[in-house]
PDB file of C-alpha atoms in Angstrom:
ATOM      1  CA  UNK G   1     122.832 113.800  84.279  1.00  0.00           C
ATOM      2  CA  UNK G   2     126.610 113.953  84.482  1.00  0.00           C
ATOM      3  CA  UNK G   3     128.520 114.635  81.279  1.00  0.00           C
ATOM      4  CA  UNK G   4     131.820 112.848  81.675  1.00  0.00           C
ATOM      5  CA  UNK G   5     133.616 114.703  78.907  1.00  0.00           C
ATOM      6  CA  UNK G   6     133.017 118.016  80.670  1.00  0.00           C
ATOM      7  CA  UNK G   7     135.023 116.791  83.666  1.00  0.00           C
ATOM      8  CA  UNK G   8     138.112 116.433  81.509  1.00  0.00           C
ATOM      9  CA  UNK G   9     138.916 113.173  83.262  1.00  0.00           C
ATOM     10  CA  UNK G  10     137.637 109.693  82.379  1.00  0.00           C
ATOM     11  CA  UNK G  11     140.442 107.743  84.011  1.00  0.00           C
ATOM     12  CA  UNK G  12     137.947 106.022  86.320  1.00  0.00           C
ATOM     13  CA  UNK G  13     135.994 104.749  83.312  1.00  0.00           C
ATOM     14  CA  UNK G  14     139.082 103.320  81.654  1.00  0.00           C
ATOM     15  CA  UNK G  15     139.939 101.381  84.813  1.00  0.00           C
ATOM     16  CA  UNK G  16     136.527  99.753  85.248  1.00  0.00           C
ATOM     17  CA  UNK G  17     136.278  95.988  85.346  1.00  0.00           C
ATOM     18  CA  UNK G  18     134.080  94.710  82.502  1.00  0.00           C
ATOM     19  CA  UNK G  19     131.984  92.605  84.854  1.00  0.00           C
ATOM     20  CA  UNK G  20     130.983  95.717  86.801  1.00  0.00           C
ATOM     21  CA  UNK G  21     129.561  97.509  83.771  1.00  0.00           C
ATOM     22  CA  UNK G  22     126.105  96.835  82.347  1.00  0.00           C
ATOM     23  CA  UNK G  23     124.338  98.238  79.304  1.00  0.00           C
ATOM     24  CA  UNK G  24     120.593  97.964  78.889  1.00  0.00           C
ATOM     25  CA  UNK G  25     117.925  98.993  76.435  1.00  0.00           C
ATOM     26  CA  UNK G  26     114.133  98.838  76.182  1.00  0.00           C
ATOM     27  CA  UNK G  27     111.560  98.961  73.411  1.00  0.00           C
ATOM     28  CA  UNK G  28     108.210 100.403  74.437  1.00  0.00           C
ATOM     29  CA  UNK G  29     104.591 101.046  73.442  1.00  0.00           C
ATOM     30  CA  UNK G  30     105.370 104.764  73.109  1.00  0.00           C
ATOM     31  CA  UNK G  31     107.484 107.648  74.340  1.00  0.00           C
ATOM     32  CA  UNK G  32     105.764 108.617  77.597  1.00  0.00           C
ATOM     33  CA  UNK G  33     107.029 106.667  80.635  1.00  0.00           C
ATOM     34  CA  UNK G  34     103.971 107.816  82.611  1.00  0.00           C
ATOM     35  CA  UNK G  35     101.508 106.065  80.327  1.00  0.00           C
ATOM     36  CA  UNK G  36     103.471 103.759  78.020  1.00  0.00           C
ATOM     37  CA  UNK G  37     104.996 100.384  78.855  1.00  0.00           C
ATOM     38  CA  UNK G  38     108.025  98.216  78.129  1.00  0.00           C
ATOM     39  CA  UNK G  39     107.681  95.558  75.419  1.00  0.00           C
ATOM     40  CA  UNK G  40     111.252  94.294  75.275  1.00  0.00           C
ATOM     41  CA  UNK G  41     114.259  94.600  77.562  1.00  0.00           C
ATOM     42  CA  UNK G  42     117.870  93.487  77.292  1.00  0.00           C
ATOM     43  CA  UNK G  43     120.924  93.636  79.553  1.00  0.00           C
ATOM     44  CA  UNK G  44     124.472  93.104  78.322  1.00  0.00           C
ATOM     45  CA  UNK G  45     127.483  92.952  80.641  1.00  0.00           C
ATOM     46  CA  UNK G  46     130.677  94.811  79.827  1.00  0.00           C
ATOM     47  CA  UNK G  47     132.376  91.659  78.594  1.00  0.00           C
ATOM     48  CA  UNK G  48     129.557  91.053  76.100  1.00  0.00           C
ATOM     49  CA  UNK G  49     127.667  88.402  78.040  1.00  0.00           C
ATOM     50  CA  UNK G  50     123.909  88.656  77.561  1.00  0.00           C
ATOM     51  CA  UNK G  51     122.317  88.771  81.014  1.00  0.00           C
ATOM     52  CA  UNK G  52     118.726  89.166  79.853  1.00  0.00           C
ATOM     53  CA  UNK G  53     116.849  89.428  76.574  1.00  0.00           C
ATOM     54  CA  UNK G  54     113.093  89.128  76.915  1.00  0.00           C
ATOM     55  CA  UNK G  55     109.861  90.299  75.397  1.00  0.00           C
ATOM     56  CA  UNK G  56     107.601  91.831  78.033  1.00  0.00           C
ATOM     57  CA  UNK G  57     103.832  91.688  78.228  1.00  0.00           C
ATOM     58  CA  UNK G  58     102.323  95.121  78.934  1.00  0.00           C
ATOM     59  CA  UNK G  59      99.583  95.237  81.549  1.00  0.00           C
ATOM     60  CA  UNK G  60      97.598  98.213  80.265  1.00  0.00           C
ATOM     61  CA  UNK G  61      98.075  98.237  76.479  1.00  0.00           C
ATOM     62  CA  UNK G  62      96.578  95.858  73.939  1.00  0.00           C
ATOM     63  CA  UNK G  63      97.987  97.576  70.824  1.00  0.00           C
ATOM     64  CA  UNK G  64     100.595 100.196  69.899  1.00  0.00           C
ATOM     65  CA  UNK G  65     100.408 100.726  66.131  1.00  0.00           C
ATOM     66  CA  UNK G  66     102.725 103.745  65.911  1.00  0.00           C
ATOM     67  CA  UNK G  67     105.489 102.153  67.959  1.00  0.00           C
ATOM     68  CA  UNK G  68     105.038  98.837  66.169  1.00  0.00           C
ATOM     69  CA  UNK G  69     105.902 100.508  62.861  1.00  0.00           C
ATOM     70  CA  UNK G  70     109.293 101.389  64.342  1.00  0.00           C
ATOM     71  CA  UNK G  71     110.358  98.277  66.238  1.00  0.00           C
ATOM     72  CA  UNK G  72     108.064  95.646  64.711  1.00  0.00           C
ATOM     73  CA  UNK G  73     106.925  94.203  68.041  1.00  0.00           C
ATOM     74  CA  UNK G  74     103.315  93.095  67.684  1.00  0.00           C
ATOM     75  CA  UNK G  75     100.781  92.191  70.403  1.00  0.00           C
ATOM     76  CA  UNK G  76     101.026  88.521  69.424  1.00  0.00           C
ATOM     77  CA  UNK G  77     104.804  88.558  70.002  1.00  0.00           C
ATOM     78  CA  UNK G  78     104.417  89.478  73.672  1.00  0.00           C
ATOM     79  CA  UNK G  79     101.347  87.373  74.403  1.00  0.00           C
ATOM     80  CA  UNK G  80     102.152  84.965  77.214  1.00  0.00           C
ATOM     81  CA  UNK G  81     105.416  86.742  78.084  1.00  0.00           C
ATOM     82  CA  UNK G  82     106.223  87.834  81.643  1.00  0.00           C
ATOM     83  CA  UNK G  83     105.187  91.277  82.824  1.00  0.00           C
ATOM     84  CA  UNK G  84     107.797  93.820  83.895  1.00  0.00           C
ATOM     85  CA  UNK G  85     106.587  93.401  87.479  1.00  0.00           C
ATOM     86  CA  UNK G  86     107.399  89.697  87.291  1.00  0.00           C
ATOM     87  CA  UNK G  87     110.892  90.460  85.995  1.00  0.00           C
ATOM     88  CA  UNK G  88     111.553  93.113  88.651  1.00  0.00           C
ATOM     89  CA  UNK G  89     113.621  90.951  91.065  1.00  0.00           C
ATOM     90  CA  UNK G  90     115.809  89.664  88.235  1.00  0.00           C
ATOM     91  CA  UNK G  91     116.346  93.148  86.799  1.00  0.00           C
ATOM     92  CA  UNK G  92     117.219  94.684  90.162  1.00  0.00           C
ATOM     93  CA  UNK G  93     119.745  91.891  90.723  1.00  0.00           C
ATOM     94  CA  UNK G  94     121.579  92.916  87.535  1.00  0.00           C
ATOM     95  CA  UNK G  95     122.064  96.415  88.959  1.00  0.00           C
ATOM     96  CA  UNK G  96     123.483  95.161  92.279  1.00  0.00           C
ATOM     97  CA  UNK G  97     127.251  95.500  92.551  1.00  0.00           C
ATOM     98  CA  UNK G  98     127.459  97.435  89.287  1.00  0.00           C
ATOM     99  CA  UNK G  99     129.781 100.447  89.047  1.00  0.00           C
ATOM    100  CA  UNK G 100     128.460 101.874  85.770  1.00  0.00           C
ATOM    101  CA  UNK G 101     125.211 101.783  83.795  1.00  0.00           C
ATOM    102  CA  UNK G 102     125.578 102.469  80.059  1.00  0.00           C
ATOM    103  CA  UNK G 103     122.820 103.273  77.604  1.00  0.00           C
ATOM    104  CA  UNK G 104     121.775 105.335  74.607  1.00  0.00           C
ATOM    105  CA  UNK G 105     119.452 108.060  75.874  1.00  0.00           C
ATOM    106  CA  UNK G 106     119.642 106.031  79.055  1.00  0.00           C
ATOM    107  CA  UNK G 107     117.576 108.486  81.117  1.00  0.00           C
ATOM    108  CA  UNK G 108     114.586 107.543  78.946  1.00  0.00           C
ATOM    109  CA  UNK G 109     115.070 103.837  79.616  1.00  0.00           C
ATOM    110  CA  UNK G 110     115.731 104.319  83.328  1.00  0.00           C
ATOM    111  CA  UNK G 111     112.573 106.365  83.700  1.00  0.00           C
ATOM    112  CA  UNK G 112     110.486 103.472  82.369  1.00  0.00           C
ATOM    113  CA  UNK G 113     112.014 101.213  85.015  1.00  0.00           C
ATOM    114  CA  UNK G 114     111.585 103.766  87.782  1.00  0.00           C
ATOM    115  CA  UNK G 115     107.937 104.282  86.834  1.00  0.00           C
ATOM    116  CA  UNK G 116     107.483 100.524  87.191  1.00  0.00           C
ATOM    117  CA  UNK G 117     109.023 100.662  90.671  1.00  0.00           C
ATOM    118  CA  UNK G 118     112.337  99.089  89.670  1.00  0.00           C
ATOM    119  CA  UNK G 119     115.419 100.427  91.443  1.00  0.00           C
ATOM    120  CA  UNK G 120     118.568 100.929  89.373  1.00  0.00           C
ATOM    121  CA  UNK G 121     120.894 101.319  92.392  1.00  0.00           C
ATOM    122  CA  UNK G 122     123.316 104.189  92.903  1.00  0.00           C
ATOM    123  CA  UNK G 123     125.702 103.257  90.104  1.00  0.00           C
ATOM    124  CA  UNK G 124     127.226 105.943  87.914  1.00  0.00           C
ATOM    125  CA  UNK G 125     125.669 106.458  84.480  1.00  0.00           C
ATOM    126  CA  UNK G 126     127.239 107.003  81.061  1.00  0.00           C
ATOM    127  CA  UNK G 127     124.835 108.128  78.337  1.00  0.00           C
ATOM    128  CA  UNK G 128     126.517 107.347  75.018  1.00  0.00           C
ATOM    129  CA  UNK G 129     124.040 109.586  73.174  1.00  0.00           C
ATOM    130  CA  UNK G 130     124.961 112.705  75.157  1.00  0.00           C
ATOM    131  CA  UNK G 131     128.662 111.890  75.369  1.00  0.00           C
ATOM    132  CA  UNK G 132     128.905 111.237  71.624  1.00  0.00           C
ATOM    133  CA  UNK G 133     127.196 114.520  70.664  1.00  0.00           C
ATOM    134  CA  UNK G 134     130.380 116.688  70.674  1.00  0.00           C
ATOM    135  CA  UNK G 135     132.169 113.981  68.691  1.00  0.00           C
ATOM    136  CA  UNK G 136     129.470 114.140  66.018  1.00  0.00           C
ATOM    137  CA  UNK G 137     129.939 117.906  66.184  1.00  0.00           C
ATOM    138  CA  UNK G 138     126.472 119.092  65.148  1.00  0.00           C
ATOM    139  CA  UNK G 139     125.942 122.342  67.023  1.00  0.00           C
ATOM    140  CA  UNK G 140     122.333 123.285  67.796  1.00  0.00           C
ATOM    141  CA  UNK G 141     122.251 127.070  67.976  1.00  0.00           C
ATOM    142  CA  UNK G 142     118.694 127.169  69.339  1.00  0.00           C
ATOM    143  CA  UNK G 143     119.418 125.003  72.373  1.00  0.00           C
ATOM    144  CA  UNK G 144     123.072 126.083  72.607  1.00  0.00           C
ATOM    145  CA  UNK G 145     124.371 122.538  72.814  1.00  0.00           C
ATOM    146  CA  UNK G 146     125.618 119.775  70.570  1.00  0.00           C
ATOM    147  CA  UNK G 147     122.732 118.001  68.860  1.00  0.00           C
ATOM    148  CA  UNK G 148     122.039 114.401  69.725  1.00  0.00           C
ATOM    149  CA  UNK G 149     122.289 111.900  66.891  1.00  0.00           C
ATOM    150  CA  UNK G 150     120.877 108.410  66.433  1.00  0.00           C
ATOM    151  CA  UNK G 151     122.467 105.205  67.647  1.00  0.00           C
ATOM    152  CA  UNK G 152     122.663 104.156  64.001  1.00  0.00           C
ATOM    153  CA  UNK G 153     124.893 107.179  63.277  1.00  0.00           C
ATOM    154  CA  UNK G 154     127.081 106.482  66.314  1.00  0.00           C
ATOM    155  CA  UNK G 155     127.430 102.796  65.417  1.00  0.00           C
ATOM    156  CA  UNK G 156     128.434 103.634  61.831  1.00  0.00           C
ATOM    157  CA  UNK G 157     130.986 106.129  63.153  1.00  0.00           C
ATOM    158  CA  UNK G 158     132.770 103.402  65.104  1.00  0.00           C
ATOM    159  CA  UNK G 159     132.185 100.600  62.631  1.00  0.00           C
ATOM    160  CA  UNK G 160     129.953  98.721  65.059  1.00  0.00           C
ATOM    161  CA  UNK G 161     127.278  96.344  63.685  1.00  0.00           C
ATOM    162  CA  UNK G 162     123.737  97.234  64.688  1.00  0.00           C
ATOM    163  CA  UNK G 163     120.379  95.485  64.579  1.00  0.00           C
ATOM    164  CA  UNK G 164     118.387  98.665  65.215  1.00  0.00           C
ATOM    165  CA  UNK G 165     115.163  98.926  67.239  1.00  0.00           C
ATOM    166  CA  UNK G 166     115.785  95.599  68.913  1.00  0.00           C
ATOM    167  CA  UNK G 167     116.623  95.873  72.618  1.00  0.00           C
ATOM    168  CA  UNK G 168     119.435  93.325  72.519  1.00  0.00           C
ATOM    169  CA  UNK G 169     120.875  94.649  69.264  1.00  0.00           C
ATOM    170  CA  UNK G 170     120.806  98.216  70.576  1.00  0.00           C
ATOM    171  CA  UNK G 171     122.375  97.246  73.911  1.00  0.00           C
ATOM    172  CA  UNK G 172     125.185  95.336  72.224  1.00  0.00           C
ATOM    173  CA  UNK G 173     125.943  98.184  69.834  1.00  0.00           C
ATOM    174  CA  UNK G 174     125.798 100.798  72.587  1.00  0.00           C
ATOM    175  CA  UNK G 175     128.232  98.831  74.741  1.00  0.00           C
ATOM    176  CA  UNK G 176     130.629  98.444  71.826  1.00  0.00           C
ATOM    177  CA  UNK G 177     130.448 102.175  71.087  1.00  0.00           C
ATOM    178  CA  UNK G 178     131.142 102.952  74.754  1.00  0.00           C
ATOM    179  CA  UNK G 179     134.319 100.895  74.812  1.00  0.00           C
ATOM    180  CA  UNK G 180     135.422 102.383  71.486  1.00  0.00           C
ATOM    181  CA  UNK G 181     134.846 105.915  72.765  1.00  0.00           C
ATOM    182  CA  UNK G 182     136.980 105.523  75.879  1.00  0.00           C
ATOM    183  CA  UNK G 183     139.729 103.670  74.054  1.00  0.00           C
ATOM    184  CA  UNK G 184     138.939 100.119  75.156  1.00  0.00           C
ATOM    185  CA  UNK G 185     137.480  98.850  71.924  1.00  0.00           C
ATOM    186  CA  UNK G 186     135.979  95.439  72.699  1.00  0.00           C
ATOM    187  CA  UNK G 187     134.272  95.507  69.277  1.00  0.00           C
ATOM    188  CA  UNK G 188     137.681  95.404  67.548  1.00  0.00           C
ATOM    189  CA  UNK G 189     136.413  98.067  65.177  1.00  0.00           C
ATOM    190  CA  UNK G 190     138.554  98.879  62.168  1.00  0.00           C
ATOM    191  CA  UNK G 191     136.989 102.328  61.776  1.00  0.00           C
ATOM    192  CA  UNK G 192     139.189 105.427  61.828  1.00  0.00           C
ATOM    193  CA  UNK G 193     136.962 108.213  63.195  1.00  0.00           C
ATOM    194  CA  UNK G 194     137.828 111.748  62.175  1.00  0.00           C
ATOM    195  CA  UNK G 195     137.191 112.999  65.720  1.00  0.00           C
ATOM    196  CA  UNK G 196     137.953 111.244  68.964  1.00  0.00           C
ATOM    197  CA  UNK G 197     135.993 111.271  72.209  1.00  0.00           C
ATOM    198  CA  UNK G 198     139.329 111.256  73.999  1.00  0.00           C
ATOM    199  CA  UNK G 199     140.231 114.470  72.141  1.00  0.00           C
ATOM    200  CA  UNK G 200     137.000 116.057  73.396  1.00  0.00           C
ATOM    201  CA  UNK G 201     137.841 115.034  76.960  1.00  0.00           C
ATOM    202  CA  UNK G 202     141.378 116.382  76.591  1.00  0.00           C
ATOM    203  CA  UNK G 203     140.050 119.701  75.298  1.00  0.00           C
ATOM    204  CA  UNK G 204     137.882 120.139  78.376  1.00  0.00           C
ATOM    205  CA  UNK G 205     140.769 119.068  80.596  1.00  0.00           C
ATOM    206  CA  UNK G 206     142.969 121.806  79.123  1.00  0.00           C
ATOM    207  CA  UNK G 207     140.187 124.362  79.590  1.00  0.00           C
ATOM    208  CA  UNK G 208     139.788 123.396  83.252  1.00  0.00           C
ATOM    209  CA  UNK G 209     143.539 123.658  83.758  1.00  0.00           C
ATOM    210  CA  UNK G 210     143.588 127.148  82.222  1.00  0.00           C
ATOM    211  CA  UNK G 211     140.720 128.258  84.462  1.00  0.00           C
ATOM    212  CA  UNK G 212     142.480 126.970  87.566  1.00  0.00           C
ATOM    213  CA  UNK G 213     145.687 128.668  86.449  1.00  0.00           C
ATOM    214  CA  UNK G 214     143.847 131.960  86.048  1.00  0.00           C
ATOM    215  CA  UNK G 215     142.489 131.762  89.563  1.00  0.00           C
ATOM    216  CA  UNK G 216     145.966 131.125  90.984  1.00  0.00           C
ATOM    217  CA  UNK G 217     147.539 134.114  89.261  1.00  0.00           C
TER     218      UNK G 217
END
């Protein structure tokens, strides 16, 4: 998955129209997209409009005690709700005409949709979790990369309210963090982060310029 900060150029992101950006999140029965299922899904447009917020009835699971301890979604809460297959046309419509898909560990969420046969179009993707990692600045020596941190940490960093482990709450917070990171803070956060995502991008831009200069010499 593309890491925007490594390109040293996010001008295209800053010029995006809000109505062509969508953020989504899912809560699931577990962590394996091959065997687990979606229990809740939410889509939020770039301007904050909620496009979808629904509980989803799984077709192959009747209980999920470990996951329920985290997100609190019980079997009774999804009883009588539509299946993901039933929501497929509506979900695919949200992705049509979209320039950018935003999420927190978005590859995980997209994989659940892909496993269910739902197409997410050819839109570009911005994973706030991966993009925020160098801002958090926790270097993982074993994997030789910046460590990923929780959405709760990211939201606190930007002063964004968060109702954690709720698909709509997570999607709203992730979208707000995205705009804050690229300098279009729709959350009107009053936080003053010690490190800026724009500084990270600028650092990589300078490095790319130096490398190109070296090749020309």
